Amino acid sequence: MKQKRVSFSKRVFAGLGLGIIFGLVLNLVYGAESTVITESMPWFKIVGTGYIKLLQMIVMPLVFISILAAFTKVTIGQNFGKIASSILGILIGTTAIAAVIGIVVTLLFGLDAATIIQGEDELARGASMEETSVEIAERTLPDQVLDFLPSNPFLDFTGARPTSTIGVVIFSAFLGFAYLSVNRRKPEIAQTIKTGIDALYELIMGVVRIVLRLTPYGILAIITQTVATSNFASIFSLGKFVIASYIALAIMFLIHLIILAIAGLNPFTYMKKSAETLLFAFSSRSSAATLPMNINTQTKRLGVPDGIANFAGSFGLSIGQNGCAGVYPAMLAVMIAPSVGQPIDAPFILTLIAIVAISSFGVAGVGGGATFAAILVLSALNLPIALAGVLISIEPLIDMGRTAVNVSGSMTAGVTTAKITNELDQKMYNDSELHEVAEV
């Protein structure tokens, strides 16, 4: 397809379609828990998980050099406070809205965790979550804020902490302000620094382009593995929750479009230009792995400056994830509360929304972040953690939609902030041509 100059977007969709077909064939012929599937999937992981690892490999260097380069181009320094506050405000505000949507949808569908049958896997998952909650319960909000600060930036470059990405962002910003200071005092030295940063930026972007070209193959392997190992019987038995979850996520995506429309931007243009990236987020179930495509989509298709795109994408990995930290914990809390006699009244709902918004700080942008967010919220509300394990069998299916909404939320924050600060290239945003996110 590439030799025939088929567009990158179409190759990505082809990988998705082939993966669904291949996965269904394997599932129907052999069964999700058969020996053939169990022994075959590790080989699929070489391509699928291997591709995710390559993407994660370039996340930290990309975040670091892009934000630093933005300071050398004087696209951040003058409006840094306004940019950061706008991005954080949108991320946290939309997470609070996501919580409201999750609560309303759960009540409309009459979902109740006590009515779901728990098997051995669900009980084991619940016990594991209770153990984790004991460790999390000791962490206060000040502790979470302190976790963002990079006491050892070189450790954060390894991604050793859930908030490592934010730590690298902060370290890059300090270096950026240091560059601005040097530029005022010794412009000749600052020019040398800028030349080195520009050279390193081009080198890192070259690596990004190489890795992103593997996207169709990565999606093919990832989606094949997901479909082949899905337990359709469990999905069917919990179909009501799956449907409710996706309705809530769809409404949240609609909220993103409304925010863009209020900002004076065409939401349909956003949908068209972000579809490829959201598709990858849906398939990979990893906001971190999607970060390179997220940033490229913002800068090459939506007209967002490098610095704002990197701040929005990077902060969106650990703060204000609308799907994982907003919709999901709120739905679980409303499902579980009646089982312990907690009425769903106004005080409970207001408390839940506030806790969801606050606890959305520091949710890791990888698979499993929603579980971490759910434990935080349920622990704060003194609700039983174990009942959250009842959804283990459908977790991958729901996580796909949650991740796409997470990524959309961070892109919405970036585009809206660029518009608010008058730094959005509206000509690029409105351009009907789809510039490649992997091949420039």
Short mmCIF file of C-alpha atoms in Angstrom, two decimals:
data_model
loop_
_atom_site.label_atom_id
_atom_site.label_comp_id
_atom_site.label_asym_id
_atom_site.label_seq_id
_atom_site.Cartn_x
_atom_site.Cartn_y
_atom_site.Cartn_z
CA MET A 1 0.00 0.00 0.00
CA LYS A 2 2.86 2.36 0.76
CA GLN A 3 4.53 1.59 -2.58
CA LYS A 4 1.26 2.49 -4.27
CA ARG A 5 1.29 5.77 -2.30
CA VAL A 6 -1.84 4.96 -0.33
CA SER A 7 -2.15 7.59 2.42
CA PHE A 8 -0.94 6.86 5.91
CA SER A 9 -4.46 7.27 7.31
CA LYS A 10 -5.85 4.61 4.99
CA ARG A 11 -3.03 2.24 5.87
CA VAL A 12 -3.84 2.69 9.57
CA PHE A 13 -7.53 1.93 8.96
CA ALA A 14 -6.51 -1.10 6.89
CA GLY A 15 -4.42 -2.39 9.80
CA LEU A 16 -7.38 -1.94 12.14
CA GLY A 17 -9.79 -3.74 9.81
CA LEU A 18 -7.43 -6.64 9.16
CA GLY A 19 -6.76 -6.95 12.88
CA ILE A 20 -10.47 -7.19 13.71
CA ILE A 21 -11.05 -9.83 11.02
CA PHE A 22 -7.96 -11.85 11.97
CA GLY A 23 -8.79 -11.68 15.69
CA LEU A 24 -12.40 -12.77 15.12
CA VAL A 25 -11.29 -15.73 13.01
CA LEU A 26 -8.82 -16.87 15.68
CA ASN A 27 -11.38 -16.40 18.45
CA LEU A 28 -14.19 -18.25 16.66
CA VAL A 29 -12.02 -21.10 15.41
CA TYR A 30 -9.96 -21.78 18.54
CA GLY A 31 -11.66 -19.95 21.46
CA ALA A 32 -10.26 -17.13 23.58
CA GLU A 33 -8.79 -19.43 26.25
CA SER A 34 -7.53 -22.23 23.99
CA THR A 35 -3.92 -23.43 24.02
CA VAL A 36 -3.42 -22.21 20.47
CA ILE A 37 -4.41 -18.64 21.41
CA THR A 38 -2.48 -18.72 24.70
CA GLU A 39 0.72 -19.85 23.00
CA SER A 40 0.31 -17.62 19.94
CA MET A 41 -0.33 -14.29 21.62
CA PRO A 42 3.23 -13.81 22.96
CA TRP A 43 4.38 -13.76 19.33
CA PHE A 44 1.79 -11.13 18.46
CA LYS A 45 3.12 -9.10 21.38
CA ILE A 46 6.52 -8.89 19.69
CA VAL A 47 4.92 -6.66 17.06
CA GLY A 48 2.12 -5.02 19.08
CA THR A 49 3.73 -4.50 22.48
CA GLY A 50 7.10 -4.00 20.77
CA TYR A 51 5.63 -1.09 18.83
CA ILE A 52 4.16 0.40 22.01
CA LYS A 53 7.57 0.16 23.68
CA LEU A 54 9.21 1.99 20.79
CA LEU A 55 6.64 4.77 21.13
CA GLN A 56 7.24 4.94 24.88
CA MET A 57 10.98 5.06 24.13
CA ILE A 58 10.60 8.39 22.35
CA VAL A 59 8.05 9.99 24.71
CA MET A 60 10.50 11.50 27.21
CA PRO A 61 13.04 12.78 24.63
CA LEU A 62 10.19 14.22 22.55
CA VAL A 63 8.58 16.02 25.50
CA PHE A 64 11.93 17.34 26.71
CA ILE A 65 13.30 18.70 23.44
CA SER A 66 9.98 20.02 22.13
CA ILE A 67 9.25 22.14 25.19
CA LEU A 68 12.86 23.35 25.38
CA ALA A 69 12.82 24.23 21.66
CA ALA A 70 9.57 26.15 22.18
CA PHE A 71 11.39 28.47 24.59
CA THR A 72 14.17 29.09 22.07
CA LYS A 73 11.49 30.10 19.56
CA VAL A 74 9.95 32.45 22.17
CA THR A 75 6.55 30.77 21.83
CA ILE A 76 6.10 30.07 25.54
CA GLY A 77 8.10 32.44 27.72
CA GLN A 78 5.84 35.48 27.49
CA ASN A 79 2.57 33.62 28.04
CA PHE A 80 3.75 30.70 30.17
CA GLY A 81 1.43 31.38 33.12
CA LYS A 82 -1.61 31.88 30.93
CA ILE A 83 -0.84 28.76 28.85
CA ALA A 84 -0.28 26.48 31.86
CA SER A 85 -3.33 27.71 33.76
CA SER A 86 -5.56 27.41 30.69
CA ILE A 87 -4.46 23.85 29.92
CA LEU A 88 -4.80 22.71 33.54
CA GLY A 89 -8.15 24.47 33.92
CA ILE A 90 -9.58 22.79 30.82
CA LEU A 91 -8.24 19.35 31.77
CA ILE A 92 -9.58 19.48 35.33
CA GLY A 93 -12.81 21.21 34.38
CA THR A 94 -13.65 18.66 31.70
CA THR A 95 -12.88 15.85 34.16
CA ALA A 96 -15.46 17.28 36.56
CA ILE A 97 -17.95 17.42 33.67
CA ALA A 98 -17.06 13.82 32.80
CA ALA A 99 -17.88 12.81 36.38
CA VAL A 100 -21.32 14.43 36.08
CA ILE A 101 -21.95 12.57 32.83
CA GLY A 102 -20.87 9.27 34.40
CA ILE A 103 -23.21 9.79 37.34
CA VAL A 104 -26.21 10.70 35.18
CA VAL A 105 -25.74 7.80 32.75
CA THR A 106 -25.30 5.29 35.58
CA LEU A 107 -28.51 6.45 37.24
CA LEU A 108 -30.44 6.41 33.95
CA PHE A 109 -29.34 2.83 33.27
CA GLY A 110 -29.95 1.75 36.87
CA LEU A 111 -26.53 0.06 37.16
CA ASP A 112 -25.82 -1.73 40.44
CA ALA A 113 -22.55 -3.52 41.24
CA ALA A 114 -24.29 -5.85 43.72
CA THR A 115 -26.27 -7.52 40.92
CA ILE A 116 -23.16 -8.55 38.95
CA ILE A 117 -22.02 -12.12 39.55
CA GLN A 118 -18.40 -12.43 40.66
CA GLY A 119 -16.24 -15.37 39.64
CA GLU A 120 -12.77 -16.37 40.81
CA ASP A 121 -11.01 -13.82 38.59
CA GLU A 122 -13.23 -11.00 39.81
CA LEU A 123 -12.72 -11.92 43.47
CA ALA A 124 -8.95 -12.13 43.01
CA ARG A 125 -8.92 -8.76 41.25
CA GLY A 126 -10.98 -7.22 44.06
CA ALA A 127 -8.59 -8.52 46.71
CA SER A 128 -5.62 -7.15 44.79
CA MET A 129 -7.28 -3.74 44.51
CA GLU A 130 -7.94 -3.67 48.26
CA GLU A 131 -4.24 -4.25 48.93
CA THR A 132 -3.33 -1.41 46.59
CA SER A 133 -5.87 0.89 48.24
CA VAL A 134 -4.08 0.54 51.59
CA GLU A 135 -0.93 2.03 50.04
CA ILE A 136 -2.82 4.78 48.20
CA ALA A 137 -4.85 5.81 51.25
CA GLU A 138 -1.70 7.19 52.88
CA ARG A 139 -1.10 9.66 50.01
CA THR A 140 -2.58 13.13 50.60
CA LEU A 141 -3.15 15.86 48.01
CA PRO A 142 0.06 17.68 49.04
CA ASP A 143 1.89 14.38 48.52
CA GLN A 144 0.45 14.13 45.00
CA VAL A 145 1.55 17.68 44.21
CA LEU A 146 5.06 16.99 45.50
CA ASP A 147 5.20 13.88 43.29
CA PHE A 148 5.16 16.16 40.25
CA LEU A 149 8.45 17.85 41.21
CA PRO A 150 11.53 16.18 39.69
CA SER A 151 14.00 15.64 42.53
CA ASN A 152 16.06 13.60 40.05
CA PRO A 153 15.25 14.53 36.42
CA PHE A 154 17.50 11.76 35.10
CA LEU A 155 15.37 9.22 36.98
CA ASP A 156 12.26 10.75 35.42
CA PHE A 157 13.77 10.34 31.97
CA THR A 158 13.59 6.59 32.62
CA GLY A 159 9.83 6.85 33.32
CA ALA A 160 10.34 5.31 36.76
CA ARG A 161 7.42 7.21 38.37
CA PRO A 162 3.76 7.56 37.35
CA THR A 163 4.34 11.33 37.21
CA SER A 164 7.69 11.13 35.40
CA THR A 165 6.34 12.85 32.29
CA ILE A 166 5.20 15.86 34.30
CA GLY A 167 8.59 15.87 36.02
CA VAL A 168 10.33 16.08 32.63
CA VAL A 169 7.95 18.87 31.58
CA ILE A 170 8.85 20.89 34.68
CA PHE A 171 12.59 20.26 34.23
CA SER A 172 12.34 21.34 30.56
CA ALA A 173 10.51 24.51 31.57
CA PHE A 174 13.25 25.41 34.07
CA LEU A 175 15.89 24.95 31.36
CA GLY A 176 13.75 27.03 29.02
CA PHE A 177 13.55 29.95 31.44
CA ALA A 178 17.29 29.60 32.06
CA TYR A 179 17.83 29.92 28.30
CA LEU A 180 15.73 33.10 28.21
CA SER A 181 17.88 34.50 31.01
CA VAL A 182 21.10 33.63 29.17
CA ASN A 183 19.70 35.16 25.99
CA ARG A 184 19.18 38.49 27.77
CA ARG A 185 22.66 38.55 29.32
CA LYS A 186 24.84 36.76 26.76
CA PRO A 187 23.06 36.50 23.40
CA GLU A 188 26.08 35.02 21.62
CA ILE A 189 26.17 32.05 24.01
CA ALA A 190 22.38 31.71 23.78
CA GLN A 191 22.70 31.44 19.99
CA THR A 192 25.11 28.52 20.39
CA ILE A 193 22.69 26.84 22.79
CA LYS A 194 19.81 27.40 20.37
CA THR A 195 21.77 25.85 17.50
CA GLY A 196 22.43 22.74 19.58
CA ILE A 197 18.79 22.49 20.67
CA ASP A 198 17.56 22.88 17.08
CA ALA A 199 19.92 20.14 15.90
CA LEU A 200 18.81 17.77 18.68
CA TYR A 201 15.16 18.59 17.94
CA GLU A 202 15.56 17.55 14.29
CA LEU A 203 17.30 14.34 15.34
CA ILE A 204 14.56 13.38 17.80
CA MET A 205 11.83 14.19 15.27
CA GLY A 206 13.60 11.93 12.79
CA VAL A 207 13.31 9.06 15.26
CA VAL A 208 9.63 9.93 15.85
CA ARG A 209 8.90 9.73 12.12
CA ILE A 210 10.64 6.37 11.80
CA VAL A 211 8.66 4.84 14.68
CA LEU A 212 5.32 6.29 13.60
CA ARG A 213 5.68 4.69 10.17
CA LEU A 214 5.28 1.35 11.93
CA THR A 215 1.79 2.33 13.13
CA PRO A 216 -0.28 0.18 10.70
CA TYR A 217 1.65 -2.93 11.72
CA GLY A 218 1.42 -2.14 15.41
CA ILE A 219 -2.33 -1.59 15.25
CA LEU A 220 -2.81 -4.81 13.26
CA ALA A 221 -1.05 -6.85 15.96
CA ILE A 222 -2.62 -5.03 18.93
CA ILE A 223 -6.21 -5.25 17.72
CA THR A 224 -5.78 -8.90 16.64
CA GLN A 225 -4.60 -9.80 20.13
CA THR A 226 -7.43 -7.83 21.78
CA VAL A 227 -10.18 -9.42 19.69
CA ALA A 228 -8.70 -12.94 19.75
CA THR A 229 -8.50 -12.99 23.56
CA SER A 230 -11.87 -11.33 24.25
CA ASN A 231 -14.41 -13.32 26.23
CA PHE A 232 -17.58 -12.53 24.32
CA ALA A 233 -19.76 -14.36 26.85
CA SER A 234 -18.59 -12.03 29.62
CA ILE A 235 -19.01 -9.02 27.38
CA PHE A 236 -22.56 -10.08 26.63
CA SER A 237 -23.41 -10.63 30.32
CA LEU A 238 -22.09 -7.16 31.20
CA GLY A 239 -23.43 -5.60 28.02
CA LYS A 240 -25.54 -3.05 29.89
CA PHE A 241 -22.47 -1.56 31.57
CA VAL A 242 -20.51 -1.59 28.29
CA ILE A 243 -23.30 0.26 26.49
CA ALA A 244 -23.71 2.77 29.32
CA SER A 245 -19.95 3.39 29.39
CA TYR A 246 -19.73 4.08 25.69
CA ILE A 247 -22.77 6.37 25.78
CA ALA A 248 -21.11 8.37 28.58
CA LEU A 249 -17.82 8.49 26.66
CA ALA A 250 -19.61 9.57 23.48
CA ILE A 251 -21.35 12.39 25.37
CA MET A 252 -17.98 13.49 26.77
CA PHE A 253 -16.50 13.57 23.28
CA LEU A 254 -19.47 15.70 22.24
CA ILE A 255 -18.59 18.08 25.10
CA HIS A 256 -15.10 18.43 23.60
CA LEU A 257 -16.65 19.42 20.28
CA ILE A 258 -18.93 21.93 22.01
CA ILE A 259 -15.92 23.52 23.76
CA LEU A 260 -14.19 23.93 20.40
CA ALA A 261 -17.36 25.40 18.88
CA ILE A 262 -17.63 27.91 21.77
CA ALA A 263 -14.00 28.86 21.06
CA GLY A 264 -15.05 29.69 17.49
CA LEU A 265 -13.57 26.61 15.82
CA ASN A 266 -15.22 24.11 13.49
CA PRO A 267 -15.71 20.87 15.50
CA PHE A 268 -16.12 18.79 12.33
CA THR A 269 -12.66 19.88 11.19
CA TYR A 270 -11.30 18.70 14.52
CA MET A 271 -13.04 15.33 14.15
CA LYS A 272 -11.63 14.82 10.66
CA LYS A 273 -8.08 15.76 11.56
CA SER A 274 -7.91 13.95 14.90
CA ALA A 275 -9.63 10.71 13.81
CA GLU A 276 -6.39 8.89 12.99
CA THR A 277 -4.81 9.69 16.35
CA LEU A 278 -7.96 8.84 18.30
CA LEU A 279 -8.17 5.54 16.41
CA PHE A 280 -4.66 4.68 17.51
CA ALA A 281 -5.46 5.65 21.10
CA PHE A 282 -8.53 3.41 20.91
CA SER A 283 -6.49 0.47 19.61
CA SER A 284 -3.40 0.83 21.81
CA ARG A 285 -5.19 1.67 25.09
CA SER A 286 -2.23 3.89 26.03
CA SER A 287 -2.25 7.67 26.23
CA ALA A 288 1.54 7.65 26.65
CA ALA A 289 2.09 5.62 23.49
CA THR A 290 -0.24 7.98 21.62
CA LEU A 291 1.67 11.10 22.72
CA PRO A 292 3.88 11.42 19.60
CA MET A 293 0.83 11.22 17.30
CA ASN A 294 -1.09 13.51 19.66
CA ILE A 295 1.58 16.21 19.43
CA ASN A 296 2.10 15.80 15.68
CA THR A 297 -1.64 16.06 15.06
CA GLN A 298 -1.86 19.27 17.06
CA THR A 299 1.17 20.88 15.42
CA LYS A 300 0.88 19.63 11.83
CA ARG A 301 -2.89 19.51 11.38
CA LEU A 302 -4.58 21.68 13.99
CA GLY A 303 -2.21 24.66 14.00
CA VAL A 304 -1.13 24.47 17.66
CA PRO A 305 2.40 25.76 18.47
CA ASP A 306 4.96 23.14 19.58
CA GLY A 307 5.14 24.35 23.16
CA ILE A 308 1.41 24.41 23.80
CA ALA A 309 0.93 21.03 22.08
CA ASN A 310 3.63 19.45 24.25
CA PHE A 311 2.30 20.95 27.47
CA ALA A 312 -1.26 19.85 26.69
CA GLY A 313 -0.24 16.37 25.60
CA SER A 314 2.18 15.82 28.46
CA PHE A 315 -0.08 17.18 31.22
CA GLY A 316 -2.92 15.14 29.73
CA LEU A 317 -0.99 11.95 30.51
CA SER A 318 -1.22 12.43 34.27
CA ILE A 319 -3.84 15.12 34.90
CA GLY A 320 -7.51 15.29 34.04
CA GLN A 321 -7.98 12.15 31.98
CA ASN A 322 -11.67 12.51 31.10
CA GLY A 323 -12.30 8.82 30.43
CA CYS A 324 -10.11 7.03 32.96
CA ALA A 325 -10.19 9.57 35.80
CA GLY A 326 -13.59 11.14 35.12
CA VAL A 327 -16.31 8.92 33.66
CA TYR A 328 -15.14 5.53 34.98
CA PRO A 329 -14.58 6.26 38.71
CA ALA A 330 -17.85 8.21 38.89
CA MET A 331 -19.80 5.34 37.35
CA LEU A 332 -18.23 2.82 39.72
CA ALA A 333 -18.92 4.95 42.79
CA VAL A 334 -22.61 5.35 41.91
CA MET A 335 -22.87 1.61 41.17
CA ILE A 336 -21.22 0.56 44.44
CA ALA A 337 -22.69 3.12 46.87
CA PRO A 338 -26.18 1.51 47.17
CA SER A 339 -24.61 -1.83 48.12
CA VAL A 340 -23.42 -0.31 51.42
CA GLY A 341 -26.52 1.77 52.06
CA GLN A 342 -25.12 5.07 50.80
CA PRO A 343 -27.94 7.13 49.26
CA ILE A 344 -27.23 8.88 45.95
CA ASP A 345 -28.24 12.31 47.20
CA ALA A 346 -26.98 15.83 46.43
CA PRO A 347 -24.20 15.90 49.09
CA PHE A 348 -22.84 12.54 47.88
CA ILE A 349 -22.90 13.64 44.22
CA LEU A 350 -21.19 16.98 44.91
CA THR A 351 -18.55 15.25 47.04
CA LEU A 352 -17.99 12.65 44.32
CA ILE A 353 -17.50 15.29 41.61
CA ALA A 354 -15.00 17.20 43.77
CA ILE A 355 -13.03 14.05 44.65
CA VAL A 356 -12.93 12.91 41.00
CA ALA A 357 -11.55 16.29 39.90
CA ILE A 358 -8.92 16.41 42.64
CA SER A 359 -7.87 12.78 42.36
CA SER A 360 -7.39 13.13 38.59
CA PHE A 361 -3.91 14.46 39.39
CA GLY A 362 -1.24 11.85 38.86
CA VAL A 363 -3.20 9.14 37.00
CA ALA A 364 -0.65 7.28 34.92
CA GLY A 365 -1.24 7.46 31.17
CA VAL A 366 -0.86 3.75 30.52
CA GLY A 367 -3.19 0.77 30.63
CA GLY A 368 -4.49 0.39 34.18
CA GLY A 369 -4.67 4.10 34.98
CA ALA A 370 -8.45 3.88 35.32
CA THR A 371 -8.11 1.22 38.01
CA PHE A 372 -5.73 3.49 39.93
CA ALA A 373 -8.18 6.41 39.62
CA ALA A 374 -11.09 4.21 40.75
CA ILE A 375 -9.18 3.09 43.85
CA LEU A 376 -8.41 6.71 44.74
CA VAL A 377 -12.06 7.78 44.45
CA LEU A 378 -13.58 4.76 46.18
CA SER A 379 -11.07 4.99 49.03
CA ALA A 380 -11.83 8.68 49.56
CA LEU A 381 -15.56 7.89 49.72
CA ASN A 382 -15.05 4.90 52.06
CA LEU A 383 -16.69 2.56 49.54
CA PRO A 384 -15.67 -1.11 49.20
CA ILE A 385 -12.82 -1.45 46.72
CA ALA A 386 -13.36 -5.15 46.06
CA LEU A 387 -16.59 -4.62 44.11
CA ALA A 388 -14.63 -2.69 41.50
CA GLY A 389 -13.10 -6.01 40.45
CA VAL A 390 -16.38 -7.22 38.91
CA LEU A 391 -15.55 -5.55 35.60
CA ILE A 392 -12.21 -7.27 34.97
CA SER A 393 -13.52 -9.34 32.05
CA ILE A 394 -14.60 -6.29 30.04
CA GLU A 395 -11.83 -3.94 31.15
CA PRO A 396 -9.92 -4.01 27.82
CA LEU A 397 -13.06 -3.28 25.79
CA ILE A 398 -14.03 -0.26 27.88
CA ASP A 399 -10.44 0.93 28.23
CA MET A 400 -10.24 1.41 24.46
CA GLY A 401 -12.97 4.05 24.50
CA ARG A 402 -11.67 5.66 27.69
CA THR A 403 -8.19 6.14 26.21
CA ALA A 404 -9.56 7.77 23.06
CA VAL A 405 -11.53 10.24 25.18
CA ASN A 406 -8.44 10.93 27.33
CA VAL A 407 -6.40 11.83 24.26
CA SER A 408 -9.23 13.91 22.79
CA GLY A 409 -9.39 15.83 26.06
CA SER A 410 -5.69 16.73 25.94
CA MET A 411 -5.91 17.77 22.27
CA THR A 412 -8.98 19.87 23.03
CA ALA A 413 -7.05 21.59 25.83
CA GLY A 414 -4.17 22.31 23.46
CA VAL A 415 -6.29 23.67 20.61
CA THR A 416 -8.52 25.76 22.89
CA THR A 417 -5.54 27.19 24.78
CA ALA A 418 -3.82 28.14 21.51
CA LYS A 419 -7.00 29.92 20.44
CA ILE A 420 -7.36 31.73 23.77
CA THR A 421 -3.73 32.95 23.64
CA ASN A 422 -4.07 33.98 19.96
CA GLU A 423 -1.30 31.56 18.96
CA LEU A 424 -3.44 29.15 16.92
CA ASP A 425 -2.65 28.97 13.21
CA GLN A 426 -6.25 29.09 12.05
CA LYS A 427 -5.27 28.85 8.42
CA MET A 428 -3.71 25.44 9.13
CA TYR A 429 -6.66 24.43 11.33
CA ASN A 430 -9.17 25.22 8.59
CA ASP A 431 -7.03 23.77 5.78
CA SER A 432 -8.88 20.81 4.27
CA GLU A 433 -5.64 18.98 3.47
CA LEU A 434 -4.62 16.27 5.91
CA HIS A 435 -0.88 16.55 6.46
CA GLU A 436 0.70 13.24 7.43
CA VAL A 437 1.38 12.77 11.15
CA ALA A 438 4.10 10.20 10.48
CA GLU A 439 5.69 11.26 7.19
CA VAL A 440 6.44 14.91 6.55
#
